[in-house]
Amino acid sequence: MTGGNLLHKIVSKIDDFDERDINELPPLYDSVDVDALQAVVESGVERVEFRHAGYHIVITHNEVSVRNIIEDRNEQ
């Protein structure tokens, strides 16, 4: 997965959950070093997790999943 493709996938997944305009959310680089994230994913690591704008993002085998942290707490 290329750098732009990975970032697009993350932002698109967040946009699926969030009612705000995507431009109203803080930039992804406020939460994670996007170049380092891309390098780690390309290295073949099995799982990367981080939080951004109230979401828990998990990248596994080039798949991106996003969960709302507040909704996760309410389900427990």
mmCIF file of N, CA and C in Angstrom:
data_model
loop_
_atom_site.group_PDB
_atom_site.id
_atom_site.type_symbol
_atom_site.label_atom_id
_atom_site.label_comp_id
_atom_site.label_asym_id
_atom_site.label_seq_id
_atom_site.Cartn_x
_atom_site.Cartn_y
_atom_site.Cartn_z
ATOM 1 N N MET A 1 0.854 -1.170 0.000
ATOM 2 C CA MET A 1 0.000 0.000 0.000
ATOM 3 C C MET A 1 0.901 1.233 0.000
ATOM 4 N N THR A 2 0.711 2.113 -0.974
ATOM 5 C CA THR A 2 1.528 3.320 -1.054
ATOM 6 C C THR A 2 1.128 4.305 0.036
ATOM 7 N N GLY A 3 2.022 5.265 0.301
ATOM 8 C CA GLY A 3 1.777 6.242 1.359
ATOM 9 C C GLY A 3 0.478 6.995 1.189
ATOM 10 N N GLY A 4 0.256 7.525 -0.012
ATOM 11 C CA GLY A 4 -0.969 8.271 -0.264
ATOM 12 C C GLY A 4 -2.206 7.401 -0.158
ATOM 13 N N ASN A 5 -2.079 6.172 -0.623
ATOM 14 C CA ASN A 5 -3.197 5.234 -0.565
ATOM 15 C C ASN A 5 -3.554 4.900 0.881
ATOM 16 N N LEU A 6 -2.550 4.652 1.720
ATOM 17 C CA LEU A 6 -2.785 4.347 3.131
ATOM 18 C C LEU A 6 -3.459 5.521 3.830
ATOM 19 N N LEU A 7 -2.930 6.717 3.629
ATOM 20 C CA LEU A 7 -3.505 7.901 4.275
ATOM 21 C C LEU A 7 -4.936 8.136 3.796
ATOM 22 N N HIS A 8 -5.159 7.958 2.513
ATOM 23 C CA HIS A 8 -6.511 8.124 1.969
ATOM 24 C C HIS A 8 -7.468 7.113 2.602
ATOM 25 N N LYS A 9 -7.001 5.877 2.758
ATOM 26 C CA LYS A 9 -7.839 4.834 3.357
ATOM 27 C C LYS A 9 -8.204 5.190 4.797
ATOM 28 N N ILE A 10 -7.222 5.671 5.565
ATOM 29 C CA ILE A 10 -7.467 6.042 6.964
ATOM 30 C C ILE A 10 -8.480 7.178 7.037
ATOM 31 N N VAL A 11 -8.239 8.225 6.273
ATOM 32 C CA VAL A 11 -9.125 9.393 6.296
ATOM 33 C C VAL A 11 -10.525 9.017 5.811
ATOM 34 N N SER A 12 -10.617 8.181 4.795
ATOM 35 C CA SER A 12 -11.927 7.749 4.289
ATOM 36 C C SER A 12 -12.701 6.958 5.332
ATOM 37 N N LYS A 13 -12.001 6.082 6.057
ATOM 38 C CA LYS A 13 -12.663 5.288 7.103
ATOM 39 C C LYS A 13 -13.175 6.192 8.222
ATOM 40 N N ILE A 14 -12.372 7.178 8.619
ATOM 41 C CA ILE A 14 -12.810 8.120 9.652
ATOM 42 C C ILE A 14 -14.020 8.904 9.147
ATOM 43 N N ASP A 15 -13.963 9.327 7.910
ATOM 44 C CA ASP A 15 -15.059 10.100 7.323
ATOM 45 C C ASP A 15 -16.362 9.299 7.304
ATOM 46 N N ASP A 16 -16.264 7.976 7.181
ATOM 47 C CA ASP A 16 -17.459 7.127 7.211
ATOM 48 C C ASP A 16 -18.187 7.217 8.555
ATOM 49 N N PHE A 17 -17.438 7.453 9.640
ATOM 50 C CA PHE A 17 -18.005 7.485 10.984
ATOM 51 C C PHE A 17 -18.353 8.891 11.462
ATOM 52 N N ASP A 18 -17.601 9.860 11.035
ATOM 53 C CA ASP A 18 -17.682 11.199 11.612
ATOM 54 C C ASP A 18 -18.620 12.084 10.813
ATOM 55 N N GLU A 19 -19.490 12.801 11.507
ATOM 56 C CA GLU A 19 -20.452 13.684 10.845
ATOM 57 C C GLU A 19 -19.851 15.043 10.485
ATOM 58 N N ARG A 20 -18.711 15.354 11.084
ATOM 59 C CA ARG A 20 -18.063 16.627 10.761
ATOM 60 C C ARG A 20 -17.451 16.568 9.362
ATOM 61 N N ASP A 21 -17.277 17.740 8.772
ATOM 62 C CA ASP A 21 -16.542 17.822 7.520
ATOM 63 C C ASP A 21 -15.122 17.341 7.788
ATOM 64 N N ILE A 22 -14.577 16.563 6.894
ATOM 65 C CA ILE A 22 -13.250 15.986 7.100
ATOM 66 C C ILE A 22 -12.197 17.073 7.325
ATOM 67 N N ASN A 23 -12.417 18.255 6.767
ATOM 68 C CA ASN A 23 -11.472 19.362 6.950
ATOM 69 C C ASN A 23 -11.548 19.973 8.347
ATOM 70 N N GLU A 24 -12.588 19.643 9.109
ATOM 71 C CA GLU A 24 -12.717 20.135 10.479
ATOM 72 C C GLU A 24 -11.949 19.270 11.473
ATOM 73 N N LEU A 25 -11.575 18.077 11.068
ATOM 74 C CA LEU A 25 -10.819 17.187 11.949
ATOM 75 C C LEU A 25 -9.358 17.618 11.998
ATOM 76 N N PRO A 26 -8.680 17.327 13.106
ATOM 77 C CA PRO A 26 -7.258 17.661 13.163
ATOM 78 C C PRO A 26 -6.492 16.839 12.123
ATOM 79 N N PRO A 27 -5.402 17.388 11.610
ATOM 80 C CA PRO A 27 -4.614 16.640 10.626
ATOM 81 C C PRO A 27 -4.076 15.341 11.227
ATOM 82 N N LEU A 28 -3.976 14.331 10.408
ATOM 83 C CA LEU A 28 -3.489 13.029 10.849
ATOM 84 C C LEU A 28 -2.097 13.140 11.463
ATOM 85 N N TYR A 29 -1.263 14.026 10.907
ATOM 86 C CA TYR A 29 0.107 14.157 11.422
ATOM 87 C C TYR A 29 0.156 14.738 12.832
ATOM 88 N N ASP A 30 -0.971 15.228 13.362
ATOM 89 C CA ASP A 30 -1.011 15.649 14.770
ATOM 90 C C ASP A 30 -0.967 14.444 15.707
ATOM 91 N N SER A 31 -1.364 13.277 15.210
ATOM 92 C CA SER A 31 -1.449 12.074 16.038
ATOM 93 C C SER A 31 -0.341 11.064 15.771
ATOM 94 N N VAL A 32 0.178 11.068 14.565
ATOM 95 C CA VAL A 32 1.161 10.048 14.187
ATOM 96 C C VAL A 32 2.096 10.623 13.119
ATOM 97 N N ASP A 33 3.337 10.195 13.157
ATOM 98 C CA ASP A 33 4.296 10.560 12.111
ATOM 99 C C ASP A 33 3.920 9.739 10.877
ATOM 100 N N VAL A 34 3.338 10.384 9.881
ATOM 101 C CA VAL A 34 2.791 9.647 8.746
ATOM 102 C C VAL A 34 3.879 8.954 7.927
ATOM 103 N N ASP A 35 5.066 9.539 7.849
ATOM 104 C CA ASP A 35 6.165 8.882 7.131
ATOM 105 C C ASP A 35 6.609 7.624 7.869
ATOM 106 N N ALA A 36 6.717 7.715 9.194
ATOM 107 C CA ALA A 36 7.095 6.546 9.996
ATOM 108 C C ALA A 36 6.004 5.482 9.926
ATOM 109 N N LEU A 37 4.749 5.900 9.961
ATOM 110 C CA LEU A 37 3.639 4.957 9.852
ATOM 111 C C LEU A 37 3.737 4.186 8.544
ATOM 112 N N GLN A 38 3.959 4.901 7.460
ATOM 113 C CA GLN A 38 4.076 4.251 6.156
ATOM 114 C C GLN A 38 5.250 3.274 6.138
ATOM 115 N N ALA A 39 6.388 3.678 6.700
ATOM 116 C CA ALA A 39 7.566 2.807 6.734
ATOM 117 C C ALA A 39 7.295 1.534 7.529
ATOM 118 N N VAL A 40 6.618 1.674 8.654
ATOM 119 C CA VAL A 40 6.303 0.504 9.484
ATOM 120 C C VAL A 40 5.360 -0.437 8.739
ATOM 121 N N VAL A 41 4.335 0.106 8.115
ATOM 122 C CA VAL A 41 3.378 -0.726 7.380
ATOM 123 C C VAL A 41 4.080 -1.438 6.222
ATOM 124 N N GLU A 42 4.938 -0.716 5.498
ATOM 125 C CA GLU A 42 5.654 -1.313 4.371
ATOM 126 C C GLU A 42 6.673 -2.353 4.816
ATOM 127 N N SER A 43 7.127 -2.287 6.070
ATOM 128 C CA SER A 43 8.121 -3.245 6.569
ATOM 129 C C SER A 43 7.521 -4.631 6.775
ATOM 130 N N GLY A 44 6.199 -4.716 6.741
ATOM 131 C CA GLY A 44 5.545 -6.008 6.881
ATOM 132 C C GLY A 44 5.083 -6.326 8.292
ATOM 133 N N VAL A 45 5.157 -5.345 9.194
ATOM 134 C CA VAL A 45 4.671 -5.572 10.551
ATOM 135 C C VAL A 45 3.205 -6.010 10.480
ATOM 136 N N GLU A 46 2.821 -6.890 11.385
ATOM 137 C CA GLU A 46 1.471 -7.451 11.310
ATOM 138 C C GLU A 46 0.371 -6.510 11.770
ATOM 139 N N ARG A 47 0.679 -5.596 12.706
ATOM 140 C CA ARG A 47 -0.386 -4.761 13.269
ATOM 141 C C ARG A 47 0.180 -3.431 13.747
ATOM 142 N N VAL A 48 -0.521 -2.363 13.414
ATOM 143 C CA VAL A 48 -0.194 -1.022 13.899
ATOM 144 C C VAL A 48 -1.483 -0.426 14.445
ATOM 145 N N GLU A 49 -1.400 0.174 15.630
ATOM 146 C CA GLU A 49 -2.572 0.805 16.242
ATOM 147 C C GLU A 49 -2.207 2.200 16.725
ATOM 148 N N PHE A 50 -3.132 3.120 16.586
ATOM 149 C CA PHE A 50 -2.963 4.456 17.149
ATOM 150 C C PHE A 50 -4.334 5.103 17.276
ATOM 151 N N ARG A 51 -4.376 6.226 17.967
ATOM 152 C CA ARG A 51 -5.623 6.979 18.147
ATOM 153 C C ARG A 51 -5.517 8.319 17.440
ATOM 154 N N HIS A 52 -6.645 8.732 16.900
ATOM 155 C CA HIS A 52 -6.692 10.021 16.211
ATOM 156 C C HIS A 52 -8.117 10.554 16.260
ATOM 157 N N ALA A 53 -8.260 11.766 16.746
ATOM 158 C CA ALA A 53 -9.540 12.493 16.728
ATOM 159 C C ALA A 53 -10.694 11.691 17.328
ATOM 160 N N GLY A 54 -10.408 10.932 18.388
ATOM 161 C CA GLY A 54 -11.455 10.162 19.046
ATOM 162 C C GLY A 54 -11.697 8.789 18.444
ATOM 163 N N TYR A 55 -10.812 8.366 17.561
ATOM 164 C CA TYR A 55 -10.951 7.066 16.907
ATOM 165 C C TYR A 55 -9.734 6.196 17.178
ATOM 166 N N HIS A 56 -9.982 4.897 17.259
ATOM 167 C CA HIS A 56 -8.928 3.897 17.409
ATOM 168 C C HIS A 56 -8.730 3.292 16.022
ATOM 169 N N ILE A 57 -7.536 3.473 15.462
ATOM 170 C CA ILE A 57 -7.241 3.006 14.117
ATOM 171 C C ILE A 57 -6.319 1.799 14.211
ATOM 172 N N VAL A 58 -6.661 0.746 13.492
ATOM 173 C CA VAL A 58 -5.855 -0.473 13.459
ATOM 174 C C VAL A 58 -5.568 -0.806 11.998
ATOM 175 N N ILE A 59 -4.288 -1.025 11.707
ATOM 176 C CA ILE A 59 -3.879 -1.421 10.363
ATOM 177 C C ILE A 59 -3.288 -2.823 10.468
ATOM 178 N N THR A 60 -3.878 -3.768 9.746
ATOM 179 C CA THR A 60 -3.383 -5.144 9.709
ATOM 180 C C THR A 60 -3.402 -5.628 8.268
ATOM 181 N N HIS A 61 -2.297 -6.167 7.821
ATOM 182 C CA HIS A 61 -2.222 -6.758 6.475
ATOM 183 C C HIS A 61 -2.850 -5.843 5.426
ATOM 184 N N ASN A 62 -2.489 -4.574 5.459
ATOM 185 C CA ASN A 62 -2.971 -3.570 4.508
ATOM 186 C C ASN A 62 -4.464 -3.280 4.600
ATOM 187 N N GLU A 63 -5.108 -3.709 5.665
ATOM 188 C CA GLU A 63 -6.508 -3.368 5.915
ATOM 189 C C GLU A 63 -6.560 -2.338 7.035
ATOM 190 N N VAL A 64 -7.454 -1.391 6.904
ATOM 191 C CA VAL A 64 -7.608 -0.340 7.905
ATOM 192 C C VAL A 64 -8.979 -0.472 8.546
ATOM 193 N N SER A 65 -9.004 -0.510 9.884
ATOM 194 C CA SER A 65 -10.286 -0.483 10.589
ATOM 195 C C SER A 65 -10.279 0.686 11.562
ATOM 196 N N VAL A 66 -11.434 1.283 11.722
ATOM 197 C CA VAL A 66 -11.583 2.457 12.577
ATOM 198 C C VAL A 66 -12.768 2.224 13.500
ATOM 199 N N ARG A 67 -12.551 2.502 14.780
ATOM 200 C CA ARG A 67 -13.643 2.398 15.765
ATOM 201 C C ARG A 67 -13.690 3.679 16.576
ATOM 202 N N ASN A 68 -14.879 4.098 16.881
ATOM 203 C CA ASN A 68 -15.077 5.271 17.715
ATOM 204 C C ASN A 68 -14.757 4.890 19.155
ATOM 205 N N ILE A 69 -13.830 5.583 19.781
ATOM 206 C CA ILE A 69 -13.398 5.253 21.140
ATOM 207 C C ILE A 69 -14.556 5.389 22.124
ATOM 208 N N ILE A 70 -15.370 6.414 22.014
ATOM 209 C CA ILE A 70 -16.487 6.628 22.940
ATOM 210 C C ILE A 70 -17.513 5.511 22.798
ATOM 211 N N GLU A 71 -17.846 5.118 21.579
ATOM 212 C CA GLU A 71 -18.801 4.028 21.374
ATOM 213 C C GLU A 71 -18.255 2.722 21.923
ATOM 214 N N ASP A 72 -16.948 2.489 21.786
ATOM 215 C CA ASP A 72 -16.327 1.283 22.342
ATOM 216 C C ASP A 72 -16.506 1.240 23.851
ATOM 217 N N ARG A 73 -16.334 2.374 24.515
ATOM 218 C CA ARG A 73 -16.486 2.428 25.974
ATOM 219 C C ARG A 73 -17.928 2.152 26.388
ATOM 220 N N ASN A 74 -18.875 2.655 25.618
ATOM 221 C CA ASN A 74 -20.290 2.459 25.938
ATOM 222 C C ASN A 74 -20.720 1.005 25.782
ATOM 223 N N GLU A 75 -20.058 0.259 24.905
ATOM 224 C CA GLU A 75 -20.410 -1.141 24.672
ATOM 225 C C GLU A 75 -19.888 -2.054 25.775
ATOM 226 N N GLN A 76 -18.913 -1.587 26.542
ATOM 227 C CA GLN A 76 -18.296 -2.448 27.562
ATOM 228 C C GLN A 76 -19.090 -2.511 28.819
#
